[in-house]
Amino acid sequence: MPTTVVNRPAVLLLCGTTAGFLLLDIHKVSIAVPAIERALRPGPAGIQLIQAAYVVCFAITLVPAGRIGDAGRRLALVYAGAYLYLAAGVLCAVAPTSGVVIAGRALLGVAAGLLMPQVMGIVQQLFPAAERGKAFGVYGMCVSVATALGPSLGGLLVTTPLLGWRGVFVMNVPVGIALIVAVRTLLPAVGRDQGGRRPPDIDVIGVVLGSLALVALLTPLILTTGRPSDVDARWLALVLAVVLAALFSARSRRRVAAGRSGVIDPALLRIPSFRNGVLVSLTWFAAGPGVALALTVYLQEARGVTPFLAGLVVLPSSATSVLGAWLGGRHVARLGRVLTGTGMLLVLAGTLGTLALLHSDLSTAAVLAVIPALQLVQGLGGGLVVSPNHSMTLVDVPPAQGSAAGAIGQLGQRVSNSTGVAAASMAYYSTIYGAGSTLTDAPAALHRDALDRATAVAGLFLCAALVVVVVDLRRRSRARHEVNPTVATP
């Protein structure tokens, strides 16, 4: 480690804000979907690819980038990711066709996959165990602020006549420049990992198998447009996804049994708290992006709301999500899964309330006045889910396996994000295009039907997450009863 004093608060702020903007890119493009459809006419499959390319490449890059960073090349990957993020942002902003936008989004996903494990690793490197909980609390607040301001700012730029749909990608350019300046200013003092450089043990074949399984899973969702031209054979890709996932799992087991690293460590999944925490993430993180996408598209196309206002109405949720995360962190040891379940019920109530509101006869102005209040409820619920679930997922994981556990958690979240967005998008777009319309000329009633279907899909993921929470709550209750038979089972 260099003798230069590290400005830990500034580095922590940099890491949290960077993570926030990387996560923001998962769903901020929803604000620009109607404008992209008008300008480039990508159709439902093209829109799906614009959304999915980022998350899929993010997921694919995460684990190998984490391994390389842990092997002493963390700073080099931060530089590579920052410059690639800037270049990909420029490419998206100047793209002449939807195909170039898709390519740019894929490169952005690779940049995100390079950066995310490193910023989390830097926080772990700089803060000892006793300070790490507080540090990740600040990190989480930075993430919330970045993801809160992003949709509103992106919507404002999309509303600007000079920029139009390109505005949502122009955002990446100053962010990328600021990131590069901050990295060059703050991170050289962090230096390399204490262990020095060593050859990373990366299961390349495992990464390829897992990546192909994810692509096969998403393929029929992306290709479902509702039009008569849809090919029924597209659903056979799900069979291929199952086969590839089985091969991926078998290879990971063999690698770990031989003392080598796998993309995932099956032994971790045998820890009940970790397994259930990952299952919560796999279902929970599939619900939110789908609801956000359907709501922003509906407000713009059916209600005539500007992209800026569509982004602004969801802003209050981020404020209460910080409060929910803080409350969850304080009470997770005592309340555990009760907090997670309560948060999910609050999100479900807010979602159903928003849907009922949009089905009412209230004017658009009245709807826009009430939705932020419902977003406050949803944000509080979301904060009560994410922070406690993170703590409960890792509580029984041995410290030596913390990095592997974190990689599995991040990978699960990105797979969940991509699946949820693809499924909700399929429900929305196939309703519109299947009726012979497009996003820009469909009547308001058809958009409302599409909103109902997309929300229903997201609701199924949320209900599945609730089931996992109930199962884990019962398991924890039985475990307490076995340790102390005098404890009453709730």
Tab-separated table of C-alpha atoms in Angstrom:
chain	number	residue	atom	x	y	z
A	1	MET	CA	0.000	0.000	0.000
A	2	PRO	CA	1.351	3.481	-0.782
A	3	THR	CA	2.120	5.833	2.063
A	4	THR	CA	-0.228	8.460	0.606
A	5	VAL	CA	-3.163	9.103	2.930
A	6	VAL	CA	-6.424	7.870	1.435
A	7	ASN	CA	-9.416	10.212	1.634
A	8	ARG	CA	-11.775	7.468	2.742
A	9	PRO	CA	-14.998	9.551	2.883
A	10	ALA	CA	-14.399	10.860	-0.640
A	11	VAL	CA	-13.596	7.377	-1.967
A	12	LEU	CA	-16.720	6.007	-0.285
A	13	LEU	CA	-18.810	8.746	-1.897
A	14	LEU	CA	-17.244	7.951	-5.282
A	15	CYS	CA	-17.931	4.226	-4.928
A	16	GLY	CA	-21.547	4.645	-3.812
A	17	THR	CA	-22.385	7.218	-6.469
A	18	THR	CA	-20.766	5.103	-9.190
A	19	ALA	CA	-22.788	2.065	-8.122
A	20	GLY	CA	-25.941	4.189	-8.134
A	21	PHE	CA	-25.440	5.337	-11.718
A	22	LEU	CA	-24.627	1.795	-12.834
A	23	LEU	CA	-27.886	0.514	-11.328
A	24	LEU	CA	-29.778	3.516	-12.708
A	25	ASP	CA	-28.897	2.450	-16.255
A	26	ILE	CA	-30.968	-0.721	-15.760
A	27	HIS	CA	-34.271	1.136	-15.906
A	28	LYS	CA	-33.657	4.771	-16.859
A	29	VAL	CA	-34.055	3.938	-20.561
A	30	SER	CA	-37.758	3.314	-19.842
A	31	ILE	CA	-38.214	7.089	-19.765
A	32	ALA	CA	-37.049	7.325	-23.370
A	33	VAL	CA	-38.850	4.274	-24.825
A	34	PRO	CA	-41.708	6.236	-26.484
A	35	ALA	CA	-39.281	8.781	-27.943
A	36	ILE	CA	-36.989	6.031	-29.248
A	37	GLU	CA	-39.955	4.286	-30.860
A	38	ARG	CA	-40.969	7.483	-32.661
A	39	ALA	CA	-37.458	8.269	-33.877
A	40	LEU	CA	-35.940	4.879	-34.722
A	41	ARG	CA	-38.931	2.509	-35.038
A	42	PRO	CA	-37.128	-0.447	-33.438
A	43	GLY	CA	-40.391	-2.329	-32.783
A	44	PRO	CA	-41.071	-4.412	-29.668
A	45	ALA	CA	-38.110	-6.791	-30.104
A	46	GLY	CA	-35.730	-3.885	-30.721
A	47	ILE	CA	-36.949	-2.036	-27.643
A	48	GLN	CA	-36.528	-5.208	-25.615
A	49	LEU	CA	-32.954	-5.591	-26.853
A	50	ILE	CA	-32.134	-1.986	-25.954
A	51	GLN	CA	-33.292	-2.728	-22.436
A	52	ALA	CA	-31.880	-6.253	-22.104
A	53	ALA	CA	-28.449	-5.733	-23.690
A	54	TYR	CA	-27.235	-3.676	-20.740
A	55	VAL	CA	-28.394	-6.010	-17.975
A	56	VAL	CA	-27.280	-9.206	-19.712
A	57	CYS	CA	-23.759	-7.905	-20.377
A	58	PHE	CA	-23.658	-6.510	-16.834
A	59	ALA	CA	-24.460	-9.968	-15.454
A	60	ILE	CA	-22.049	-11.797	-17.756
A	61	THR	CA	-19.095	-9.580	-16.835
A	62	LEU	CA	-19.622	-9.442	-13.063
A	63	VAL	CA	-18.045	-12.679	-11.868
A	64	PRO	CA	-14.884	-12.761	-14.032
A	65	ALA	CA	-14.286	-9.065	-13.326
A	66	GLY	CA	-14.619	-9.746	-9.623
A	67	ARG	CA	-12.093	-12.589	-9.818
A	68	ILE	CA	-9.603	-10.447	-11.742
A	69	GLY	CA	-10.026	-7.559	-9.315
A	70	ASP	CA	-9.499	-9.827	-6.311
A	71	ALA	CA	-6.304	-11.098	-7.959
A	72	GLY	CA	-4.692	-7.649	-7.633
A	73	ARG	CA	-5.901	-5.852	-10.753
A	74	ARG	CA	-8.700	-3.820	-9.179
A	75	LEU	CA	-7.405	-0.379	-10.094
A	76	ALA	CA	-6.711	-1.375	-13.711
A	77	LEU	CA	-10.294	-2.604	-14.116
A	78	VAL	CA	-11.666	0.611	-12.622
A	79	TYR	CA	-9.787	2.623	-15.235
A	80	ALA	CA	-10.885	0.282	-18.033
A	81	GLY	CA	-14.502	0.385	-16.887
A	82	ALA	CA	-14.562	4.166	-16.531
A	83	TYR	CA	-13.173	4.829	-20.014
A	84	LEU	CA	-15.444	2.196	-21.575
A	85	TYR	CA	-18.443	3.717	-19.762
A	86	LEU	CA	-17.675	7.120	-21.292
A	87	ALA	CA	-17.083	5.720	-24.781
A	88	ALA	CA	-20.267	3.639	-24.708
A	89	GLY	CA	-22.276	6.615	-23.479
A	90	VAL	CA	-21.047	8.687	-26.408
A	91	LEU	CA	-21.863	5.852	-28.825
A	92	CYS	CA	-25.448	5.602	-27.524
A	93	ALA	CA	-25.910	9.372	-27.616
A	94	VAL	CA	-24.866	9.718	-31.275
A	95	ALA	CA	-26.287	6.395	-32.521
A	96	PRO	CA	-27.944	6.711	-35.957
A	97	THR	CA	-29.905	3.437	-35.671
A	98	SER	CA	-31.428	1.224	-33.019
A	99	GLY	CA	-28.778	-1.420	-33.754
A	100	VAL	CA	-26.029	0.985	-32.735
A	101	VAL	CA	-27.974	1.872	-29.575
A	102	ILE	CA	-28.163	-1.836	-28.723
A	103	ALA	CA	-24.406	-2.213	-29.269
A	104	GLY	CA	-23.716	0.834	-27.119
A	105	ARG	CA	-25.959	-0.482	-24.349
A	106	ALA	CA	-24.111	-3.810	-24.454
A	107	LEU	CA	-20.775	-2.003	-24.017
A	108	LEU	CA	-22.258	0.005	-21.154
A	109	GLY	CA	-23.211	-3.295	-19.536
A	110	VAL	CA	-19.651	-4.581	-19.853
A	111	ALA	CA	-18.382	-1.346	-18.274
A	112	ALA	CA	-20.853	-1.762	-15.408
A	113	GLY	CA	-19.762	-5.372	-14.906
A	114	LEU	CA	-16.122	-4.255	-14.745
A	115	LEU	CA	-16.807	-1.449	-12.277
A	116	MET	CA	-19.375	-2.833	-9.827
A	117	PRO	CA	-17.235	-5.575	-8.189
A	118	GLN	CA	-14.331	-3.151	-7.884
A	119	VAL	CA	-16.209	-0.350	-6.119
A	120	MET	CA	-17.645	-2.857	-3.646
A	121	GLY	CA	-14.205	-4.402	-3.179
A	122	ILE	CA	-12.613	-1.000	-2.561
A	123	VAL	CA	-15.096	-0.291	0.235
A	124	GLN	CA	-14.303	-3.672	1.800
A	125	GLN	CA	-10.573	-2.972	1.417
A	126	LEU	CA	-10.631	0.494	3.006
A	127	PHE	CA	-12.956	-0.157	5.935
A	128	PRO	CA	-12.277	-2.768	8.640
A	129	ALA	CA	-15.055	-5.093	9.736
A	130	ALA	CA	-16.076	-2.881	12.655
A	131	GLU	CA	-16.638	0.102	10.342
A	132	ARG	CA	-17.944	-1.735	7.299
A	133	GLY	CA	-21.608	-1.767	8.278
A	134	LYS	CA	-21.692	2.019	8.643
A	135	ALA	CA	-19.681	2.447	5.446
A	136	PHE	CA	-22.094	0.338	3.422
A	137	GLY	CA	-24.947	2.344	4.951
A	138	VAL	CA	-23.449	5.525	3.473
A	139	TYR	CA	-22.766	3.606	0.257
A	140	GLY	CA	-26.442	2.615	0.083
A	141	MET	CA	-27.574	6.202	0.610
A	142	CYS	CA	-25.367	7.358	-2.280
A	143	VAL	CA	-26.909	4.640	-4.457
A	144	SER	CA	-30.412	5.799	-3.518
A	145	VAL	CA	-29.669	9.465	-4.267
A	146	ALA	CA	-28.159	8.653	-7.673
A	147	THR	CA	-31.013	6.372	-8.685
A	148	ALA	CA	-33.535	8.922	-7.384
A	149	LEU	CA	-32.298	11.893	-9.366
A	150	GLY	CA	-31.529	9.957	-12.543
A	151	PRO	CA	-35.048	9.389	-13.958
A	152	SER	CA	-36.069	13.024	-13.413
A	153	LEU	CA	-32.877	14.407	-14.958
A	154	GLY	CA	-33.067	11.925	-17.823
A	155	GLY	CA	-36.711	12.824	-18.416
A	156	LEU	CA	-35.816	16.522	-18.464
A	157	LEU	CA	-33.114	15.929	-21.084
A	158	VAL	CA	-35.455	13.786	-23.204
A	159	THR	CA	-38.009	16.617	-23.107
A	160	THR	CA	-35.409	19.036	-24.534
A	161	PRO	CA	-36.157	19.430	-28.280
A	162	LEU	CA	-32.466	19.605	-29.146
A	163	LEU	CA	-31.705	16.218	-27.582
A	164	GLY	CA	-34.934	14.191	-27.596
A	165	TRP	CA	-34.394	10.487	-26.851
A	166	ARG	CA	-30.628	10.976	-26.978
A	167	GLY	CA	-30.857	12.985	-23.758
A	168	VAL	CA	-31.166	9.881	-21.603
A	169	PHE	CA	-27.801	8.704	-22.950
A	170	VAL	CA	-26.178	12.157	-22.965
A	171	MET	CA	-26.411	11.842	-19.173
A	172	ASN	CA	-23.704	9.191	-19.311
A	173	VAL	CA	-21.159	11.558	-20.839
A	174	PRO	CA	-20.670	14.063	-17.979
A	175	VAL	CA	-21.042	11.216	-15.492
A	176	GLY	CA	-18.285	9.311	-17.315
A	177	ILE	CA	-15.992	12.358	-17.423
A	178	ALA	CA	-16.563	13.065	-13.732
A	179	LEU	CA	-15.913	9.414	-12.934
A	180	ILE	CA	-12.586	9.404	-14.789
A	181	VAL	CA	-11.455	12.632	-13.080
A	182	ALA	CA	-12.458	11.322	-9.659
A	183	VAL	CA	-10.792	7.957	-10.245
A	184	ARG	CA	-7.529	9.558	-11.327
A	185	THR	CA	-7.649	11.938	-8.361
A	186	LEU	CA	-8.715	9.636	-5.527
A	187	LEU	CA	-7.964	6.018	-6.313
A	188	PRO	CA	-4.197	5.941	-7.018
A	189	ALA	CA	-3.731	6.380	-3.271
A	190	VAL	CA	-5.755	3.211	-2.675
A	191	GLY	CA	-3.207	1.181	-4.603
A	192	ARG	CA	-3.314	-2.517	-5.310
A	193	ASP	CA	-4.723	-5.230	-3.100
A	194	GLN	CA	-2.406	-6.171	-0.296
A	195	GLY	CA	-1.977	-9.650	-1.704
A	196	GLY	CA	-0.333	-8.334	-4.871
A	197	ARG	CA	-0.969	-9.619	-8.353
A	198	ARG	CA	-1.670	-13.306	-8.917
A	199	PRO	CA	-3.212	-15.271	-11.779
A	200	PRO	CA	-7.018	-15.130	-11.481
A	201	ASP	CA	-8.778	-18.503	-11.446
A	202	ILE	CA	-11.673	-17.924	-13.844
A	203	ASP	CA	-13.978	-20.656	-15.091
A	204	VAL	CA	-14.294	-19.394	-18.659
A	205	ILE	CA	-16.397	-22.354	-19.819
A	206	GLY	CA	-18.693	-21.889	-16.815
A	207	VAL	CA	-19.151	-18.201	-17.628
A	208	VAL	CA	-19.983	-19.085	-21.241
A	209	LEU	CA	-22.502	-21.757	-20.190
A	210	GLY	CA	-24.179	-19.418	-17.706
A	211	SER	CA	-24.287	-16.586	-20.220
A	212	LEU	CA	-25.826	-18.767	-22.923
A	213	ALA	CA	-28.400	-20.060	-20.422
A	214	LEU	CA	-29.448	-16.486	-19.614
A	215	VAL	CA	-29.661	-15.542	-23.298
A	216	ALA	CA	-31.747	-18.652	-24.016
A	217	LEU	CA	-34.072	-17.773	-21.137
A	218	LEU	CA	-34.637	-14.242	-22.422
A	219	THR	CA	-34.897	-15.085	-26.131
A	220	PRO	CA	-38.585	-16.140	-26.243
A	221	LEU	CA	-39.564	-13.178	-24.058
A	222	ILE	CA	-37.805	-10.720	-26.343
A	223	LEU	CA	-39.217	-12.312	-29.511
A	224	THR	CA	-42.828	-12.332	-28.280
A	225	THR	CA	-44.449	-9.325	-29.951
A	226	GLY	CA	-48.073	-10.466	-30.121
A	227	ARG	CA	-48.015	-10.227	-33.895
A	228	PRO	CA	-49.087	-13.137	-36.141
A	229	SER	CA	-45.490	-13.386	-37.349
A	230	ASP	CA	-44.301	-14.666	-33.947
A	231	VAL	CA	-42.751	-18.128	-34.348
A	232	ASP	CA	-44.076	-20.691	-31.864
A	233	ALA	CA	-40.752	-22.525	-31.879
A	234	ARG	CA	-39.184	-19.628	-29.965
A	235	TRP	CA	-40.370	-21.234	-26.713
A	236	LEU	CA	-38.063	-24.203	-27.346
A	237	ALA	CA	-35.255	-21.900	-26.242
A	238	LEU	CA	-36.486	-22.460	-22.683
A	239	VAL	CA	-35.589	-26.154	-23.011
A	240	LEU	CA	-32.110	-25.131	-24.118
A	241	ALA	CA	-31.914	-22.743	-21.138
A	242	VAL	CA	-32.679	-25.593	-18.726
A	243	VAL	CA	-30.057	-27.861	-20.330
A	244	LEU	CA	-27.404	-25.127	-20.254
A	245	ALA	CA	-28.252	-24.247	-16.654
A	246	ALA	CA	-27.871	-27.923	-15.667
A	247	LEU	CA	-24.468	-28.098	-17.381
A	248	PHE	CA	-23.454	-24.833	-15.719
A	249	SER	CA	-24.440	-26.164	-12.277
A	250	ALA	CA	-22.688	-29.494	-12.794
A	251	ARG	CA	-19.490	-27.780	-13.919
A	252	SER	CA	-19.512	-25.442	-10.910
A	253	ARG	CA	-19.875	-28.430	-8.570
A	254	ARG	CA	-16.983	-30.272	-10.233
A	255	ARG	CA	-14.714	-27.215	-10.141
A	256	VAL	CA	-15.348	-26.518	-6.481
A	257	ALA	CA	-14.932	-30.217	-5.576
A	258	ALA	CA	-11.541	-30.121	-7.293
A	259	GLY	CA	-10.480	-27.141	-5.182
A	260	ARG	CA	-10.854	-24.575	-7.957
A	261	SER	CA	-13.186	-21.592	-8.233
A	262	GLY	CA	-16.523	-21.925	-9.985
A	263	VAL	CA	-18.811	-19.174	-11.172
A	264	ILE	CA	-20.928	-20.105	-8.158
A	265	ASP	CA	-20.024	-22.153	-5.095
A	266	PRO	CA	-22.740	-24.801	-4.558
A	267	ALA	CA	-21.683	-25.144	-0.927
A	268	LEU	CA	-22.926	-21.625	-0.264
A	269	LEU	CA	-26.365	-22.502	-1.590
A	270	ARG	CA	-26.584	-25.274	1.011
A	271	ILE	CA	-26.606	-22.595	3.734
A	272	PRO	CA	-30.372	-22.076	4.309
A	273	SER	CA	-30.196	-18.364	5.126
A	274	PHE	CA	-28.011	-17.640	2.098
A	275	ARG	CA	-30.098	-19.778	-0.249
A	276	ASN	CA	-33.358	-18.157	0.821
A	277	GLY	CA	-31.825	-14.699	0.642
A	278	VAL	CA	-30.726	-15.344	-2.942
A	279	LEU	CA	-34.206	-16.665	-3.779
A	280	VAL	CA	-35.714	-13.474	-2.372
A	281	SER	CA	-33.389	-11.439	-4.579
A	282	LEU	CA	-34.151	-13.553	-7.652
A	283	THR	CA	-37.869	-12.836	-7.293
A	284	TRP	CA	-37.915	-9.406	-5.667
A	285	PHE	CA	-35.535	-7.679	-8.098
A	286	ALA	CA	-37.621	-8.951	-11.013
A	287	ALA	CA	-40.719	-7.082	-9.815
A	288	GLY	CA	-39.617	-3.453	-9.464
A	289	PRO	CA	-38.140	-2.644	-12.909
A	290	GLY	CA	-41.196	-4.075	-14.687
A	291	VAL	CA	-43.600	-1.881	-12.729
A	292	ALA	CA	-41.447	1.220	-13.312
A	293	LEU	CA	-41.222	0.548	-17.044
A	294	ALA	CA	-44.966	0.008	-17.497
A	295	LEU	CA	-45.868	3.074	-15.440
A	296	THR	CA	-43.519	5.477	-17.236
A	297	VAL	CA	-44.585	4.307	-20.705
A	298	TYR	CA	-48.279	4.450	-19.753
A	299	LEU	CA	-48.068	7.945	-18.283
A	300	GLN	CA	-46.386	9.295	-21.406
A	301	GLU	CA	-48.452	7.545	-24.068
A	302	ALA	CA	-51.903	7.265	-22.450
A	303	ARG	CA	-51.912	10.364	-20.256
A	304	GLY	CA	-49.735	12.700	-22.325
A	305	VAL	CA	-47.283	13.308	-19.474
A	306	THR	CA	-43.849	14.628	-20.422
A	307	PRO	CA	-40.822	12.395	-19.779
A	308	PHE	CA	-39.674	14.845	-17.110
A	309	LEU	CA	-42.914	14.582	-15.134
A	310	ALA	CA	-43.014	10.816	-15.638
A	311	GLY	CA	-39.600	10.617	-13.986
A	312	LEU	CA	-40.497	13.166	-11.327
A	313	VAL	CA	-43.524	11.293	-9.964
A	314	VAL	CA	-41.341	8.356	-8.882
A	315	LEU	CA	-38.795	10.598	-7.145
A	316	PRO	CA	-40.418	10.439	-3.656
A	317	SER	CA	-39.907	6.669	-3.465
A	318	SER	CA	-36.150	7.082	-3.237
A	319	ALA	CA	-36.390	9.410	-0.224
A	320	THR	CA	-38.410	6.907	1.783
A	321	SER	CA	-36.293	3.999	0.562
A	322	VAL	CA	-33.351	5.564	2.414
A	323	LEU	CA	-35.534	5.763	5.541
A	324	GLY	CA	-36.648	2.161	5.067
A	325	ALA	CA	-33.058	0.977	4.659
A	326	TRP	CA	-32.035	2.839	7.827
A	327	LEU	CA	-34.924	1.395	9.834
A	328	GLY	CA	-34.264	-2.059	8.417
A	329	GLY	CA	-30.602	-1.902	9.388
A	330	ARG	CA	-31.469	-0.907	12.951
A	331	HIS	CA	-34.111	-3.577	13.535
A	332	VAL	CA	-33.094	-6.496	11.313
A	333	ALA	CA	-31.452	-8.408	14.171
A	334	ARG	CA	-34.690	-8.347	16.173
A	335	LEU	CA	-37.384	-8.562	13.485
A	336	GLY	CA	-35.603	-10.333	10.626
A	337	ARG	CA	-37.909	-11.608	7.900
A	338	VAL	CA	-40.882	-9.791	9.441
A	339	LEU	CA	-39.301	-6.587	8.124
A	340	THR	CA	-38.848	-8.055	4.652
A	341	GLY	CA	-42.424	-9.314	4.467
A	342	THR	CA	-43.799	-6.005	5.747
A	343	GLY	CA	-41.821	-4.131	3.117
A	344	MET	CA	-43.126	-6.361	0.330
A	345	LEU	CA	-46.712	-5.889	1.493
A	346	LEU	CA	-46.215	-2.115	1.472
A	347	VAL	CA	-44.877	-2.273	-2.082
A	348	LEU	CA	-47.786	-4.471	-3.148
A	349	ALA	CA	-50.263	-2.067	-1.545
A	350	GLY	CA	-48.670	0.919	-3.264
A	351	THR	CA	-48.644	-0.854	-6.625
A	352	LEU	CA	-52.294	-1.895	-6.389
A	353	GLY	CA	-53.230	1.598	-5.206
A	354	THR	CA	-51.491	3.122	-8.231
A	355	LEU	CA	-53.285	0.725	-10.551
A	356	ALA	CA	-56.667	1.546	-8.993
A	357	LEU	CA	-55.892	5.246	-9.291
A	358	LEU	CA	-55.117	4.937	-12.999
A	359	HIS	CA	-58.400	3.081	-13.522
A	360	SER	CA	-60.371	5.858	-11.826
A	361	ASP	CA	-62.084	8.800	-13.482
A	362	LEU	CA	-59.704	11.305	-11.907
A	363	SER	CA	-58.019	13.815	-14.190
A	364	THR	CA	-54.376	13.424	-15.107
A	365	ALA	CA	-53.497	16.394	-12.877
A	366	ALA	CA	-55.179	14.695	-9.898
A	367	VAL	CA	-53.474	11.398	-10.706
A	368	LEU	CA	-50.072	13.082	-10.804
A	369	ALA	CA	-50.813	14.691	-7.435
A	370	VAL	CA	-51.669	11.368	-5.738
A	371	ILE	CA	-49.089	8.999	-7.283
A	372	PRO	CA	-46.148	10.544	-5.350
A	373	ALA	CA	-47.913	9.696	-2.062
A	374	LEU	CA	-48.217	6.071	-3.157
A	375	GLN	CA	-44.577	6.156	-4.221
A	376	LEU	CA	-43.658	7.167	-0.673
A	377	VAL	CA	-45.260	3.940	0.558
A	378	GLN	CA	-43.524	1.843	-2.095
A	379	GLY	CA	-40.145	3.427	-1.389
A	380	LEU	CA	-40.429	2.753	2.333
A	381	GLY	CA	-41.350	-0.858	1.592
A	382	GLY	CA	-38.470	-1.274	-0.809
A	383	GLY	CA	-35.981	0.001	1.766
A	384	LEU	CA	-37.334	-2.482	4.313
A	385	VAL	CA	-36.733	-5.319	1.846
A	386	VAL	CA	-33.314	-4.695	0.332
A	387	SER	CA	-31.222	-3.730	3.355
A	388	PRO	CA	-32.468	-6.459	5.762
A	389	ASN	CA	-32.355	-9.111	3.048
A	390	HIS	CA	-28.735	-8.264	2.329
A	391	SER	CA	-27.871	-8.656	6.005
A	392	MET	CA	-29.806	-11.912	6.438
A	393	THR	CA	-28.375	-13.399	3.246
A	394	LEU	CA	-24.781	-13.069	4.471
A	395	VAL	CA	-25.282	-13.622	8.204
A	396	ASP	CA	-24.231	-17.309	8.183
A	397	VAL	CA	-21.659	-17.091	5.370
A	398	PRO	CA	-18.062	-17.760	6.544
A	399	PRO	CA	-15.894	-14.621	6.200
A	400	ALA	CA	-13.484	-16.417	3.859
A	401	GLN	CA	-16.355	-16.931	1.387
A	402	GLY	CA	-17.684	-13.381	1.578
A	403	SER	CA	-16.456	-12.358	-1.887
A	404	ALA	CA	-17.891	-15.472	-3.543
A	405	ALA	CA	-21.190	-14.930	-1.748
A	406	GLY	CA	-21.288	-11.287	-2.854
A	407	ALA	CA	-20.648	-12.286	-6.470
A	408	ILE	CA	-23.518	-14.798	-6.400
A	409	GLY	CA	-25.800	-12.161	-4.870
A	410	GLN	CA	-24.958	-9.556	-7.518
A	411	LEU	CA	-25.287	-12.123	-10.307
A	412	GLY	CA	-28.691	-13.195	-8.993
A	413	GLN	CA	-29.876	-9.598	-8.895
A	414	ARG	CA	-28.823	-8.906	-12.480
A	415	VAL	CA	-30.423	-12.136	-13.760
A	416	SER	CA	-33.553	-11.149	-11.859
A	417	ASN	CA	-33.509	-7.622	-13.295
A	418	SER	CA	-33.143	-8.846	-16.864
A	419	THR	CA	-35.855	-11.497	-16.524
A	420	GLY	CA	-38.300	-9.124	-14.846
A	421	VAL	CA	-37.827	-6.358	-17.393
A	422	ALA	CA	-38.125	-8.798	-20.312
A	423	ALA	CA	-41.270	-10.450	-18.932
A	424	ALA	CA	-43.064	-7.194	-18.103
A	425	SER	CA	-42.006	-5.663	-21.427
A	426	MET	CA	-43.308	-8.719	-23.269
A	427	ALA	CA	-46.676	-8.348	-21.527
A	428	TYR	CA	-46.898	-4.633	-22.309
A	429	TYR	CA	-45.602	-4.589	-25.868
A	430	SER	CA	-47.380	-7.743	-27.047
A	431	THR	CA	-50.680	-6.239	-25.885
A	432	ILE	CA	-50.062	-3.106	-27.944
A	433	TYR	CA	-48.485	-4.590	-31.064
A	434	GLY	CA	-50.721	-7.675	-30.975
A	435	ALA	CA	-53.723	-5.368	-31.443
A	436	GLY	CA	-52.155	-3.940	-34.600
A	437	SER	CA	-51.057	-0.693	-32.932
A	438	THR	CA	-47.721	0.794	-31.921
A	439	LEU	CA	-46.687	2.509	-28.740
A	440	THR	CA	-47.218	5.913	-30.306
A	441	ASP	CA	-50.668	5.420	-31.867
A	442	ALA	CA	-52.379	2.961	-29.500
A	443	PRO	CA	-55.505	4.315	-27.742
A	444	ALA	CA	-55.381	5.050	-24.031
A	445	ALA	CA	-57.622	2.086	-23.190
A	446	LEU	CA	-55.202	-0.313	-24.885
A	447	HIS	CA	-52.284	1.175	-22.979
A	448	ARG	CA	-54.226	0.639	-19.761
A	449	ASP	CA	-54.771	-3.017	-20.634
A	450	ALA	CA	-51.048	-3.315	-21.319
A	451	LEU	CA	-50.283	-1.676	-17.968
A	452	ASP	CA	-52.568	-4.166	-16.210
A	453	ARG	CA	-50.826	-7.146	-17.790
A	454	ALA	CA	-47.305	-5.887	-17.158
A	455	THR	CA	-48.172	-5.089	-13.542
A	456	ALA	CA	-49.698	-8.552	-13.145
A	457	VAL	CA	-46.450	-10.143	-14.333
A	458	ALA	CA	-44.445	-8.042	-11.894
A	459	GLY	CA	-46.970	-8.887	-9.182
A	460	LEU	CA	-46.384	-12.607	-9.723
A	461	PHE	CA	-42.676	-12.120	-9.045
A	462	LEU	CA	-43.531	-10.123	-5.921
A	463	CYS	CA	-45.908	-12.813	-4.672
A	464	ALA	CA	-43.224	-15.449	-5.265
A	465	ALA	CA	-40.843	-13.369	-3.152
A	466	LEU	CA	-43.459	-13.240	-0.400
A	467	VAL	CA	-43.753	-17.026	-0.475
A	468	VAL	CA	-39.971	-17.343	-0.018
A	469	VAL	CA	-40.129	-14.906	2.900
A	470	VAL	CA	-42.883	-16.926	4.605
A	471	VAL	CA	-40.940	-20.172	4.106
A	472	ASP	CA	-37.778	-18.629	5.559
A	473	LEU	CA	-39.728	-17.103	8.442
A	474	ARG	CA	-41.089	-20.538	9.348
A	475	ARG	CA	-37.616	-22.086	9.053
A	476	ARG	CA	-36.140	-19.486	11.393
A	477	SER	CA	-38.999	-19.976	13.826
A	478	ARG	CA	-38.422	-23.761	13.888
A	479	ALA	CA	-34.687	-23.227	14.393
A	480	ARG	CA	-35.323	-20.963	17.387
A	481	HIS	CA	-37.772	-23.473	18.818
A	482	GLU	CA	-35.220	-26.303	18.503
A	483	VAL	CA	-32.569	-24.248	20.290
A	484	ASN	CA	-35.023	-23.109	22.986
A	485	PRO	CA	-38.184	-25.273	23.158
A	486	THR	CA	-39.809	-22.786	25.551
A	487	VAL	CA	-39.999	-20.189	22.754
A	488	ALA	CA	-43.511	-20.093	21.322
A	489	THR	CA	-43.783	-20.550	17.560
A	490	PRO	CA	-45.597	-17.560	15.994
